[in-house]
mmCIF file of C-alpha atoms in Angstrom:
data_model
loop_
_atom_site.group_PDB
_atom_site.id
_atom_site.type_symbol
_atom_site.label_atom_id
_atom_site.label_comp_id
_atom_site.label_asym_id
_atom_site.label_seq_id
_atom_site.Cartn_x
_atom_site.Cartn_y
_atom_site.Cartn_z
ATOM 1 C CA UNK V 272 -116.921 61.627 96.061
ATOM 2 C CA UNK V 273 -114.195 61.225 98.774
ATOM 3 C CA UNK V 274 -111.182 59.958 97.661
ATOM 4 C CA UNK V 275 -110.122 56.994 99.679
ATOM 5 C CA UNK V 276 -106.335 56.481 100.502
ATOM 6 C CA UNK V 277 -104.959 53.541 101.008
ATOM 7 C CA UNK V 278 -102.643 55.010 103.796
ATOM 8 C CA UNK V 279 -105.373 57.264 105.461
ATOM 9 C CA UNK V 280 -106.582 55.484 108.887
ATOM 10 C CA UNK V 281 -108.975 56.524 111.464
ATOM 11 C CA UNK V 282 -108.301 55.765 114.681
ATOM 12 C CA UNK V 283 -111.138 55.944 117.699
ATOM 13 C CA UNK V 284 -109.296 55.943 121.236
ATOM 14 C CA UNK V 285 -111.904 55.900 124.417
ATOM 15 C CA UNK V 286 -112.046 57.954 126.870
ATOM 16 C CA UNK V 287 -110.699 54.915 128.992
ATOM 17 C CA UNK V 288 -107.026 54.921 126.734
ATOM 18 C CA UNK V 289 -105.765 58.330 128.695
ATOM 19 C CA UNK V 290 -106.699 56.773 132.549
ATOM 20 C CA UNK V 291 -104.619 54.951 134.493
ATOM 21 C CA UNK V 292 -105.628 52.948 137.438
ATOM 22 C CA UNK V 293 -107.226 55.466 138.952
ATOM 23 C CA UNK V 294 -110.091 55.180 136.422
ATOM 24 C CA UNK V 295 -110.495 59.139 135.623
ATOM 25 C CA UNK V 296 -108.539 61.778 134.748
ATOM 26 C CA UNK V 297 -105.342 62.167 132.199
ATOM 27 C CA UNK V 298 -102.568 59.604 132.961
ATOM 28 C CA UNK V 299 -99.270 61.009 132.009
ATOM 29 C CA UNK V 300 -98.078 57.438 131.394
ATOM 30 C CA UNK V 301 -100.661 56.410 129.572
ATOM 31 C CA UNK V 302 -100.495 59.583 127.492
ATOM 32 C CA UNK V 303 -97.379 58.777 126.816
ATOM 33 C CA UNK V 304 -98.234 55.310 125.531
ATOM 34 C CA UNK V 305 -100.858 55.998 123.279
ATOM 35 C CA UNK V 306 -98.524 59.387 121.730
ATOM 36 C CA UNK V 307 -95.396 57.069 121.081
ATOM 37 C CA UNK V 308 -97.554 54.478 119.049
ATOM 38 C CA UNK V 309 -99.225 57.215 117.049
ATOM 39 C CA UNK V 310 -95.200 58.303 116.270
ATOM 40 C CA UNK V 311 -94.478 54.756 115.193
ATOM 41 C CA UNK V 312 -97.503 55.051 113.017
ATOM 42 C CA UNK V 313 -97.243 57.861 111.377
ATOM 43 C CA UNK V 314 -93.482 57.147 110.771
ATOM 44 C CA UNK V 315 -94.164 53.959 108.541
ATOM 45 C CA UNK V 316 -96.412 56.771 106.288
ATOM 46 C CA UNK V 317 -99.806 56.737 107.738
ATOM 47 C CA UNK V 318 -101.987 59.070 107.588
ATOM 48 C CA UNK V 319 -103.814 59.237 110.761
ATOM 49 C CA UNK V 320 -107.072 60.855 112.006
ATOM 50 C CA UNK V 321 -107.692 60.563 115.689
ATOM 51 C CA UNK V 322 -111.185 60.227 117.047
ATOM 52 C CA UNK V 323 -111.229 60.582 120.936
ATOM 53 C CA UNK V 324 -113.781 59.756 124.004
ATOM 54 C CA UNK V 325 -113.981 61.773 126.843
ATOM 55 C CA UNK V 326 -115.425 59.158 129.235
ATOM 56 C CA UNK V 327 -112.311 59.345 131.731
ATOM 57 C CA UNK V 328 -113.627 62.638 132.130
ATOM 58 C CA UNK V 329 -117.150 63.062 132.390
ATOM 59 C CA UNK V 330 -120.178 60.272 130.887
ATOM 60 C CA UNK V 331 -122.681 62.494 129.399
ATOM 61 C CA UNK V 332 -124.620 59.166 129.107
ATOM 62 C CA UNK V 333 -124.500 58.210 133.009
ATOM 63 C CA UNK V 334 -125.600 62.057 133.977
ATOM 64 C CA UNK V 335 -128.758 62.122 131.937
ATOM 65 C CA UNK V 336 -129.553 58.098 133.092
ATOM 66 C CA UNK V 337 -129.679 59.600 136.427
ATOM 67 C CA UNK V 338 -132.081 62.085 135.627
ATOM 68 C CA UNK V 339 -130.468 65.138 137.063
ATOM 69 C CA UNK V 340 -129.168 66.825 133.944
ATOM 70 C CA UNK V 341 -131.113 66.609 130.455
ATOM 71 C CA UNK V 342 -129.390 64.444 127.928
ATOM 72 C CA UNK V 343 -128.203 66.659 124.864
ATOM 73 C CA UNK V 344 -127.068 69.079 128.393
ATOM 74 C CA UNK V 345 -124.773 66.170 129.906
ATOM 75 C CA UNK V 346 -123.489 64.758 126.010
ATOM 76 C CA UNK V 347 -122.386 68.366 125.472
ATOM 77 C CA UNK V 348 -120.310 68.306 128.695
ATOM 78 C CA UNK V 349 -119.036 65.172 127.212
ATOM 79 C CA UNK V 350 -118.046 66.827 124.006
ATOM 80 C CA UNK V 351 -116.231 68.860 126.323
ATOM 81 C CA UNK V 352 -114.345 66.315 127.825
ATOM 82 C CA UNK V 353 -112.842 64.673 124.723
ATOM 83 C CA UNK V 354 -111.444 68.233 123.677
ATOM 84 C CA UNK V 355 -109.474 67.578 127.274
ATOM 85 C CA UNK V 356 -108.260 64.867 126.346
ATOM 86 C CA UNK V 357 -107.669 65.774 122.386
ATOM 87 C CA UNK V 358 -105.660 68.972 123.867
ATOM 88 C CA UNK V 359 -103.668 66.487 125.673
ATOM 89 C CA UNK V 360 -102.768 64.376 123.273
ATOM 90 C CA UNK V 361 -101.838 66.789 120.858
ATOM 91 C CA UNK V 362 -99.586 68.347 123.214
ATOM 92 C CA UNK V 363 -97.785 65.298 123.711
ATOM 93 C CA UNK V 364 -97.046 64.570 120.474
ATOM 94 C CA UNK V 365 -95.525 68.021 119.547
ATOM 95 C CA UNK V 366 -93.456 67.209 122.193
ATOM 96 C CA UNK V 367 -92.061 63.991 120.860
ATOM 97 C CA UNK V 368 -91.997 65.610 117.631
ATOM 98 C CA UNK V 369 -95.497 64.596 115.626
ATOM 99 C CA UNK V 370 -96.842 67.539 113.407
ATOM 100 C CA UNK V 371 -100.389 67.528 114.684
ATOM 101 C CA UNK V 372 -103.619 69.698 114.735
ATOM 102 C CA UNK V 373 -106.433 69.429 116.842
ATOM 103 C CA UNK V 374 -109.774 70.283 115.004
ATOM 104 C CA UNK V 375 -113.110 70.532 116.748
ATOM 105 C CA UNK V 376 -116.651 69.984 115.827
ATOM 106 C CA UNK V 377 -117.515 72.334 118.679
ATOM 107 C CA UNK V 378 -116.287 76.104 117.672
ATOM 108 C CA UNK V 379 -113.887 76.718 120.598
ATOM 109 C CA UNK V 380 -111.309 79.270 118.653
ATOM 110 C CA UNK V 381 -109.191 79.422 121.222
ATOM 111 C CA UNK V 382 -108.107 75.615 121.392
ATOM 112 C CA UNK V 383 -108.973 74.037 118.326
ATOM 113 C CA UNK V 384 -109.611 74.628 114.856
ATOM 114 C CA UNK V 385 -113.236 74.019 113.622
ATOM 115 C CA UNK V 386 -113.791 70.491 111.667
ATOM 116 C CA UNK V 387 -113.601 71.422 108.095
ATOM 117 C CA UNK V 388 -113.248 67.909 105.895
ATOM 118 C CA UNK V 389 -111.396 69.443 103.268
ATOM 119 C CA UNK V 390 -108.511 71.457 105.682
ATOM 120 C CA UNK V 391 -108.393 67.780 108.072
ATOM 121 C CA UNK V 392 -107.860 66.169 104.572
ATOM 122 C CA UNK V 393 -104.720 68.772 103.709
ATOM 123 C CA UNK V 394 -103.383 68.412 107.356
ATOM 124 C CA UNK V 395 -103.123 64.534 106.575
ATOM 125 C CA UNK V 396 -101.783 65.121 103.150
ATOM 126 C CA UNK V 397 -99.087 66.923 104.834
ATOM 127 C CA UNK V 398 -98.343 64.191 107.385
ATOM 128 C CA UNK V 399 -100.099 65.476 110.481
ATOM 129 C CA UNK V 400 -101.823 63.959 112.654
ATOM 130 C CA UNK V 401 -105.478 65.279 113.358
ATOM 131 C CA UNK V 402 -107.327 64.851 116.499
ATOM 132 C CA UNK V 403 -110.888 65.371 116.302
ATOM 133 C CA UNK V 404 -112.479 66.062 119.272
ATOM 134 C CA UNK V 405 -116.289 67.117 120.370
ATOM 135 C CA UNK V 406 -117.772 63.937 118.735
ATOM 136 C CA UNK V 407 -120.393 65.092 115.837
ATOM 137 C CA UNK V 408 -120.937 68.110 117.521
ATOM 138 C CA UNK V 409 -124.506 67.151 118.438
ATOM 139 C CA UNK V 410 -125.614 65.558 121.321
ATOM 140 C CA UNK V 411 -127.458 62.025 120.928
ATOM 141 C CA UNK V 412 -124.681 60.560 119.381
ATOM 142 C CA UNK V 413 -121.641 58.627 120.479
ATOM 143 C CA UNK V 414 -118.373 59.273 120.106
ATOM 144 C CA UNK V 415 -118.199 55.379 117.886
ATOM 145 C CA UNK V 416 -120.952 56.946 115.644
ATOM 146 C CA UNK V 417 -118.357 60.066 115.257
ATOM 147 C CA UNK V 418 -115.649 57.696 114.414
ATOM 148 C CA UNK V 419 -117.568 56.248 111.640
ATOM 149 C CA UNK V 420 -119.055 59.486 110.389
ATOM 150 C CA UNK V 421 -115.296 60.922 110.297
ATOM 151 C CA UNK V 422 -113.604 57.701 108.446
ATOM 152 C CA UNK V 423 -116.343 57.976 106.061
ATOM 153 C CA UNK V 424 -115.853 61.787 104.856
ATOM 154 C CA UNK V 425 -112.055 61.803 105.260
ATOM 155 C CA UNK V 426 -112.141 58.950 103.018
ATOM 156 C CA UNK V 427 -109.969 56.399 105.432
ATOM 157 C CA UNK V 428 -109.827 52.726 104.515
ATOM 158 C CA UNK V 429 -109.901 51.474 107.655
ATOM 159 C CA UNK V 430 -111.215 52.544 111.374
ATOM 160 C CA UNK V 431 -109.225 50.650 114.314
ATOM 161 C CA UNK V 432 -111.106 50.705 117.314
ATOM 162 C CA UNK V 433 -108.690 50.869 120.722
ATOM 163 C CA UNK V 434 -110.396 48.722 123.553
ATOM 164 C CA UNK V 435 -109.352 46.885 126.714
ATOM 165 C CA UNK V 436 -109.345 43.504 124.953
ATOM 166 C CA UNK V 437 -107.714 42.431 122.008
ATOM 167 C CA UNK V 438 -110.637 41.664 120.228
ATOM 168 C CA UNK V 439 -114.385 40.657 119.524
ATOM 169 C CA UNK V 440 -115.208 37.706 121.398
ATOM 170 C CA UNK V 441 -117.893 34.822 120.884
ATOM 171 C CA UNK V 442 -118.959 35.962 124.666
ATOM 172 C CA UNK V 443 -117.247 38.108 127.558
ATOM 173 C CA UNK V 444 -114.144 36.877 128.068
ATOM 174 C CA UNK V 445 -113.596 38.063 132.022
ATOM 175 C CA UNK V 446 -117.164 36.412 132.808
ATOM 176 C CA UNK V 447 -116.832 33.268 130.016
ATOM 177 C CA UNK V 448 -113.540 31.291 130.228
ATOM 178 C CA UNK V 449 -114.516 29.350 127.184
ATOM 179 C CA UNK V 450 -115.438 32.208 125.314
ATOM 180 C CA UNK V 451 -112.572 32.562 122.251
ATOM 181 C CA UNK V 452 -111.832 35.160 119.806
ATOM 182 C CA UNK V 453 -112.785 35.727 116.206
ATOM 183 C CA UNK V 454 -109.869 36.421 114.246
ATOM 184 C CA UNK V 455 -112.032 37.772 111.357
ATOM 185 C CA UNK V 456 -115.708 37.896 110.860
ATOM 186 C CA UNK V 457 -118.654 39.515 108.143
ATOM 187 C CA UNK V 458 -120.871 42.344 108.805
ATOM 188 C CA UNK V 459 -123.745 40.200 109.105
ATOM 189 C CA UNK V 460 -122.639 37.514 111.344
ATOM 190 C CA UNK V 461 -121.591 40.196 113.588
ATOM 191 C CA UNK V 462 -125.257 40.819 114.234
ATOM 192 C CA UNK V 463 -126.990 37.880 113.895
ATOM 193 C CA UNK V 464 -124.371 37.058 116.789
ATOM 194 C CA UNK V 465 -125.851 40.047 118.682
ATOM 195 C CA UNK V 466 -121.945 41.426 119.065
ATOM 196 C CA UNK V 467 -121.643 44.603 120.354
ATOM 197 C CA UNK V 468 -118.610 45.754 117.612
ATOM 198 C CA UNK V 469 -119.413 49.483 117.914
ATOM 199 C CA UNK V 470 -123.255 51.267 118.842
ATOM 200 C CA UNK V 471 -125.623 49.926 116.011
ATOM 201 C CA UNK V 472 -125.524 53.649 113.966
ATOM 202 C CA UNK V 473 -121.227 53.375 113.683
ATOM 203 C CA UNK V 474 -121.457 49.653 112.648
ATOM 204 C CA UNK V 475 -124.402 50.359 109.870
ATOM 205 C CA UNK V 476 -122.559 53.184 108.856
ATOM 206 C CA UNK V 477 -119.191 51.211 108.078
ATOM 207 C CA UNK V 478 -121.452 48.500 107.224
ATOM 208 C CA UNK V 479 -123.017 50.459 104.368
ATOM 209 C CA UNK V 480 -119.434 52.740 103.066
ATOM 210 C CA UNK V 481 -117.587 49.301 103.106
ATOM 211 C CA UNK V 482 -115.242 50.521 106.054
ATOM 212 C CA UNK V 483 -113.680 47.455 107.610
ATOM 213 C CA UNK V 484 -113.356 47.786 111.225
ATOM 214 C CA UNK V 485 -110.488 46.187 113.328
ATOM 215 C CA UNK V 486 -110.780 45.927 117.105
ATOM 216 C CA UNK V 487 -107.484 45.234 118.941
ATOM 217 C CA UNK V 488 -105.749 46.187 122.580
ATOM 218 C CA UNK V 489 -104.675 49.621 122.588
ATOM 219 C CA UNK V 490 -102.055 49.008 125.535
ATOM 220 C CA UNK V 491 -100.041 46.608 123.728
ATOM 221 C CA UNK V 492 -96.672 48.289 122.713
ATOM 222 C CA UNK V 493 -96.713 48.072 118.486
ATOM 223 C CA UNK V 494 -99.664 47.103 118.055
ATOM 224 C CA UNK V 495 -101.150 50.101 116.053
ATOM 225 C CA UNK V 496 -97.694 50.410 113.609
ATOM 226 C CA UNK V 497 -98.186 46.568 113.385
ATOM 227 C CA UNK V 498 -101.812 47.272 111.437
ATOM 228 C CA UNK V 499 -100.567 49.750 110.036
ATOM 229 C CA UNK V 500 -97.773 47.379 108.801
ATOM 230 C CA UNK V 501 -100.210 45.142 107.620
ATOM 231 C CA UNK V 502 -100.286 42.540 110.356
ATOM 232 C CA UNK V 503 -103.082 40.470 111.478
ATOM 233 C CA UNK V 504 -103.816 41.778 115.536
ATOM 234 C CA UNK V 505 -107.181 41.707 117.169
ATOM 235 C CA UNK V 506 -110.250 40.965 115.053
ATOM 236 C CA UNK V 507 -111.010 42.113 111.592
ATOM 237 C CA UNK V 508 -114.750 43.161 110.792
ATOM 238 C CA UNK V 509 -115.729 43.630 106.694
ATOM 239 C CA UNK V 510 -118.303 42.868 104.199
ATOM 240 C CA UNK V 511 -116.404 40.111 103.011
#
């Protein structure tokens, strides 16, 4: 049984975090951004597991919808694309001075170490930061199902989940002016709600480990140390 630490957070950043207005690529700004609130994190004495997208990239998903490339063909190139990004980000925060690793669930020796639970549990015992990067390392699954999969073997207490919005809404918020935002809700009234959380295999998997998921803005300044911190941002998904 994984031992869960109280500390030990698992962060999933889309692929959408590293682009700027542009809507693809690596953003240096933004890269900066998202490596200076992992710093403040990790300073208060988190221990942090990064789980990264690739969508600024490449969308395995959109390739195979259009029927040109087979679908565990195009979610492999997306694996591909988060290890961009994780290469990135791990870069960046060497250079502002974060101890970090990037491990892969893709062997690709030359980059990345292979995902091995119990060596990404002794890089976070040691204070560094781990990005993982290549999703599960199987196609048909989403980078959110990764997330979950990842907070549940490294034994995290809590998986943040970095979107555009600072929360889960009772309805869209840029089409629904009335919609408003749950501060905290249950497992269960997040489906019988029909709200899209995470992709139905992450949230049954948090769901059924007891992981409570919190969805806040990840371009707010302070917002991750502030969870870390134990302050109330975005919207709080549990059992309870």
């Amino acid at each position: 049984m994984t031992k869960y630490t109280p500390t030990r957070i698992l962060l999933k950043l889309s692929g959408e975090a590293f682009c700027g207005p542009a809507g693809f690529g690596i953003d240096t700004t933004r890269l900066a951004l998202i490596a200076g609130e992992i710093k403040q994190a990790a300073e208060l004495g988190a221990q942090l597991a990064v789980v990264v997208g690739g969508g600024n990239i490449i969308r395995g998903a959109e390739l195979a919808d259009k029927g040109d490339i087979e679908q565990g063909t195009a979610d492999y190139m997306g694996m591909l694309g988060t290890v961009m990004n994780g290469m990135a980000l791990r870069e960046k925060l060497v250079s502002i001075g974060v101890d970090s690793r990037v491990m892969s669930a893709l062997e690709i020796k030359s980059v990345a170490e292979p995902f091995i639970k119990n060596r990404a549990i002794r890089h976070l015992e040691k204070g560094r930061v781990v990005v993982l990067v290549a999703g599960t390392g199987n196609p048909f699954f989403t980078t959110d199902t990764c997330a979950a999969l990842r907070a549940t073997e490294l034994g995290c207490t809590q998986l943040l989940k970095a979107t555009k919005v600072d929360g889960v809404y009772t309805a869209d918020p840029k089409t629904n002016p009335e919609a408003t935002r749950y501060e905290r809700l249950s497992f269960d009234e997040a489906l019988a709600e029909g709200l899209a959380v995470m992709d139905v295999t992450a949230f049954a998997m948090c769901r059924e480990r007891n992981i409570p998921i919190r969805v806040f803005q990840f371009d707010v300044p302070g917002n991750i140390a502030k969870v870390v911190s134990g302050n109330s941002i975005g919207t709080l998904v549990t059992n309870d």
